[in-house]
Amino acid sequence: MSRYRRIYVPGGRYFFTVDIAHRGQDVLVRHIEVLRHAVRMTRAERPFEIVAMVVMPDHLHCVWTLPDGDADFSTRWGAVKARFSMGVRRAGFTPPPHLPKITTGQFTGANPGLRTHKGELAIWQRRFWEHSIRDNADFENHVNYCHWNPVKHGFVERPEDWPFSSVHRRR
């Protein structure tokens, strides 16, 4: 069994991909203000810089820079996810009642909503993917990836046409 190991670089720059549990929904853009509030509150508690971000209907990508001496992006993501989940629950969102079972890999047969008995909503995938930015070229590639993602997925023809992107800050 392989074990995923995260790379923690104090004051580092990271690219993240964070998915909702059920791809194909539009919960993130439908509740964009709840997501923005969750990010704002988390940044107020544990500062970090958002260099680039794009919110797609069922996933998001972003590049963060953490403060000097701080490498704790996991706590920040946990806070964002929890705040968003609580916010959409208050707004009346409920995930699909029957969650698909995992069909391949180590967790075959498991249900993504493993702790519904504790009142959890299976909105987010349990984990997220991160990449520690290595150099300026890697940084630019990942910022561009964020901004071009809506074009890649066929939602718009130009990055500037997607309303849920930090590309608008670069003008």
Tab-separated table of C-alpha atoms in Angstrom:
chain	number	residue	atom	x	y	z
A	1	MET	CA	0.000	0.000	0.000
A	2	SER	CA	1.408	3.385	-0.991
A	3	ARG	CA	1.214	6.304	1.397
A	4	TYR	CA	0.868	9.830	0.094
A	5	ARG	CA	3.256	12.287	1.736
A	6	ARG	CA	2.674	16.002	1.582
A	7	ILE	CA	5.519	18.460	1.192
A	8	TYR	CA	5.408	21.279	3.725
A	9	VAL	CA	7.539	24.337	2.913
A	10	PRO	CA	7.232	27.195	5.419
A	11	GLY	CA	6.366	30.367	3.522
A	12	GLY	CA	5.986	28.296	0.367
A	13	ARG	CA	3.828	28.639	-2.704
A	14	TYR	CA	1.406	25.859	-3.515
A	15	PHE	CA	-0.981	24.887	-6.285
A	16	PHE	CA	-4.144	23.131	-5.089
A	17	THR	CA	-6.963	21.196	-6.695
A	18	VAL	CA	-9.985	20.670	-4.464
A	19	ASP	CA	-12.998	18.653	-5.656
A	20	ILE	CA	-16.519	18.210	-4.418
A	21	ALA	CA	-17.582	14.646	-3.723
A	22	HIS	CA	-19.991	14.397	-6.649
A	23	ARG	CA	-18.517	15.696	-9.868
A	24	GLY	CA	-21.047	17.078	-12.317
A	25	GLN	CA	-22.874	19.303	-9.816
A	26	ASP	CA	-22.694	23.090	-9.720
A	27	VAL	CA	-22.638	23.586	-5.943
A	28	LEU	CA	-19.501	25.749	-5.909
A	29	VAL	CA	-20.671	28.353	-8.425
A	30	ARG	CA	-24.287	28.209	-7.230
A	31	HIS	CA	-23.082	29.051	-3.714
A	32	ILE	CA	-20.109	31.238	-4.688
A	33	GLU	CA	-20.828	33.836	-1.989
A	34	VAL	CA	-20.758	31.141	0.694
A	35	LEU	CA	-17.395	29.970	-0.652
A	36	ARG	CA	-16.031	33.524	-0.760
A	37	HIS	CA	-17.144	34.067	2.832
A	38	ALA	CA	-15.516	30.788	3.940
A	39	VAL	CA	-12.228	31.827	2.322
A	40	ARG	CA	-12.390	35.365	3.770
A	41	MET	CA	-13.029	34.075	7.295
A	42	THR	CA	-10.212	31.548	7.027
A	43	ARG	CA	-7.784	34.175	5.720
A	44	ALA	CA	-8.714	36.470	8.607
A	45	GLU	CA	-7.912	33.667	11.074
A	46	ARG	CA	-4.855	32.233	9.334
A	47	PRO	CA	-3.490	34.642	6.715
A	48	PHE	CA	-2.312	33.531	3.293
A	49	GLU	CA	-2.136	35.159	-0.126
A	50	ILE	CA	-4.299	33.930	-2.987
A	51	VAL	CA	-2.154	34.491	-6.057
A	52	ALA	CA	-4.582	32.843	-8.487
A	53	MET	CA	-7.900	31.066	-8.148
A	54	VAL	CA	-10.617	29.686	-10.354
A	55	VAL	CA	-13.859	28.199	-9.086
A	56	MET	CA	-15.467	25.708	-11.421
A	57	PRO	CA	-18.933	24.175	-10.837
A	58	ASP	CA	-17.522	21.066	-9.099
A	59	HIS	CA	-13.867	21.802	-8.309
A	60	LEU	CA	-11.453	24.642	-7.828
A	61	HIS	CA	-7.800	25.379	-8.467
A	62	CYS	CA	-5.681	27.956	-6.734
A	63	VAL	CA	-2.162	29.112	-6.008
A	64	TRP	CA	-1.447	30.247	-2.461
A	65	THR	CA	1.573	31.810	-0.808
A	66	LEU	CA	1.827	31.068	2.897
A	67	PRO	CA	3.367	33.441	5.462
A	68	ASP	CA	7.049	33.104	6.367
A	69	GLY	CA	7.564	30.259	8.790
A	70	ASP	CA	4.106	28.779	8.171
A	71	ALA	CA	3.446	25.624	6.144
A	72	ASP	CA	0.012	24.655	7.489
A	73	PHE	CA	-2.187	24.650	4.402
A	74	SER	CA	-4.092	21.573	5.599
A	75	THR	CA	-5.717	23.375	8.523
A	76	ARG	CA	-6.660	26.232	6.222
A	77	TRP	CA	-8.337	23.895	3.719
A	78	GLY	CA	-10.130	22.099	6.531
A	79	ALA	CA	-11.521	25.432	7.736
A	80	VAL	CA	-12.598	26.541	4.250
A	81	LYS	CA	-14.336	23.230	3.586
A	82	ALA	CA	-16.063	23.172	6.979
A	83	ARG	CA	-17.281	26.768	6.696
A	84	PHE	CA	-18.564	26.200	3.174
A	85	SER	CA	-20.328	22.979	4.204
A	86	MET	CA	-22.018	24.689	7.153
A	87	GLY	CA	-23.008	27.644	4.981
A	88	VAL	CA	-24.608	25.607	2.214
A	89	ARG	CA	-26.331	23.404	4.752
A	90	ARG	CA	-27.926	26.536	6.242
A	91	ALA	CA	-28.896	27.530	2.677
A	92	GLY	CA	-30.745	24.221	2.291
A	93	PHE	CA	-28.258	22.202	0.233
A	94	THR	CA	-28.309	18.448	0.670
A	95	PRO	CA	-26.087	16.046	-1.242
A	96	PRO	CA	-27.539	13.166	-3.245
A	97	PRO	CA	-29.022	10.535	-0.880
A	98	HIS	CA	-27.203	7.590	-2.389
A	99	LEU	CA	-23.528	8.188	-2.839
A	100	PRO	CA	-21.613	6.196	-5.432
A	101	LYS	CA	-19.312	3.527	-4.103
A	102	ILE	CA	-15.614	3.616	-4.956
A	103	THR	CA	-15.003	0.994	-7.626
A	104	THR	CA	-11.216	0.826	-7.927
A	105	GLY	CA	-8.138	1.039	-5.767
A	106	GLN	CA	-7.450	0.500	-2.107
A	107	PHE	CA	-10.854	1.695	-0.921
A	108	THR	CA	-12.994	-0.357	-3.338
A	109	GLY	CA	-16.526	-0.693	-2.013
A	110	ALA	CA	-16.273	2.258	0.364
A	111	ASN	CA	-18.895	4.966	0.364
A	112	PRO	CA	-17.570	8.565	0.228
A	113	GLY	CA	-20.126	9.646	2.860
A	114	LEU	CA	-18.520	7.482	5.502
A	115	ARG	CA	-19.580	9.512	8.540
A	116	THR	CA	-23.151	10.530	7.862
A	117	HIS	CA	-24.029	9.215	11.336
A	118	LYS	CA	-22.013	12.170	12.689
A	119	GLY	CA	-24.056	14.643	10.692
A	120	GLU	CA	-21.418	15.184	8.003
A	121	LEU	CA	-22.513	16.264	4.573
A	122	ALA	CA	-20.511	14.616	1.849
A	123	ILE	CA	-19.958	17.825	-0.103
A	124	TRP	CA	-16.183	17.681	-0.521
A	125	GLN	CA	-13.860	14.879	-1.390
A	126	ARG	CA	-12.028	14.073	1.813
A	127	ARG	CA	-8.644	15.093	0.514
A	128	PHE	CA	-7.171	17.623	-1.888
A	129	TRP	CA	-4.223	17.628	-4.222
A	130	GLU	CA	-1.324	20.001	-3.669
A	131	HIS	CA	1.866	20.752	-5.519
A	132	SER	CA	4.737	22.723	-4.035
A	133	ILE	CA	5.792	25.381	-6.548
A	134	ARG	CA	9.457	24.860	-7.455
A	135	ASP	CA	10.482	27.973	-9.370
A	136	ASN	CA	9.176	30.979	-11.332
A	137	ALA	CA	8.401	28.935	-14.460
A	138	ASP	CA	6.437	26.400	-12.390
A	139	PHE	CA	4.642	29.289	-10.685
A	140	GLU	CA	3.608	30.909	-13.992
A	141	ASN	CA	2.492	27.552	-15.421
A	142	HIS	CA	0.183	26.906	-12.478
A	143	VAL	CA	-1.246	30.431	-12.415
A	144	ASN	CA	-1.983	30.070	-16.139
A	145	TYR	CA	-3.505	26.638	-15.542
A	146	CYS	CA	-5.941	28.195	-13.054
A	147	HIS	CA	-6.975	30.925	-15.458
A	148	TRP	CA	-7.299	28.690	-18.534
A	149	ASN	CA	-9.267	25.935	-16.769
A	150	PRO	CA	-12.738	27.259	-17.759
A	151	VAL	CA	-11.601	27.320	-21.402
A	152	LYS	CA	-10.213	23.791	-21.115
A	153	HIS	CA	-13.573	22.565	-19.790
A	154	GLY	CA	-15.488	24.349	-22.561
A	155	PHE	CA	-17.370	26.833	-20.390
A	156	VAL	CA	-15.970	29.924	-22.124
A	157	GLU	CA	-13.767	30.822	-25.080
A	158	ARG	CA	-11.488	33.203	-23.178
A	159	PRO	CA	-10.351	33.126	-19.520
A	160	GLU	CA	-11.674	36.670	-19.043
A	161	ASP	CA	-15.212	35.460	-19.782
A	162	TRP	CA	-15.360	33.224	-16.674
A	163	PRO	CA	-16.733	35.234	-13.729
A	164	PHE	CA	-15.326	33.005	-10.969
A	165	SER	CA	-11.629	33.607	-11.624
A	166	SER	CA	-8.838	35.797	-10.337
A	167	VAL	CA	-7.868	36.483	-13.959
A	168	HIS	CA	-9.863	39.704	-13.601
A	169	ARG	CA	-7.341	40.992	-11.022
A	170	ARG	CA	-4.479	40.765	-13.536
A	171	ARG	CA	-5.773	43.508	-15.849
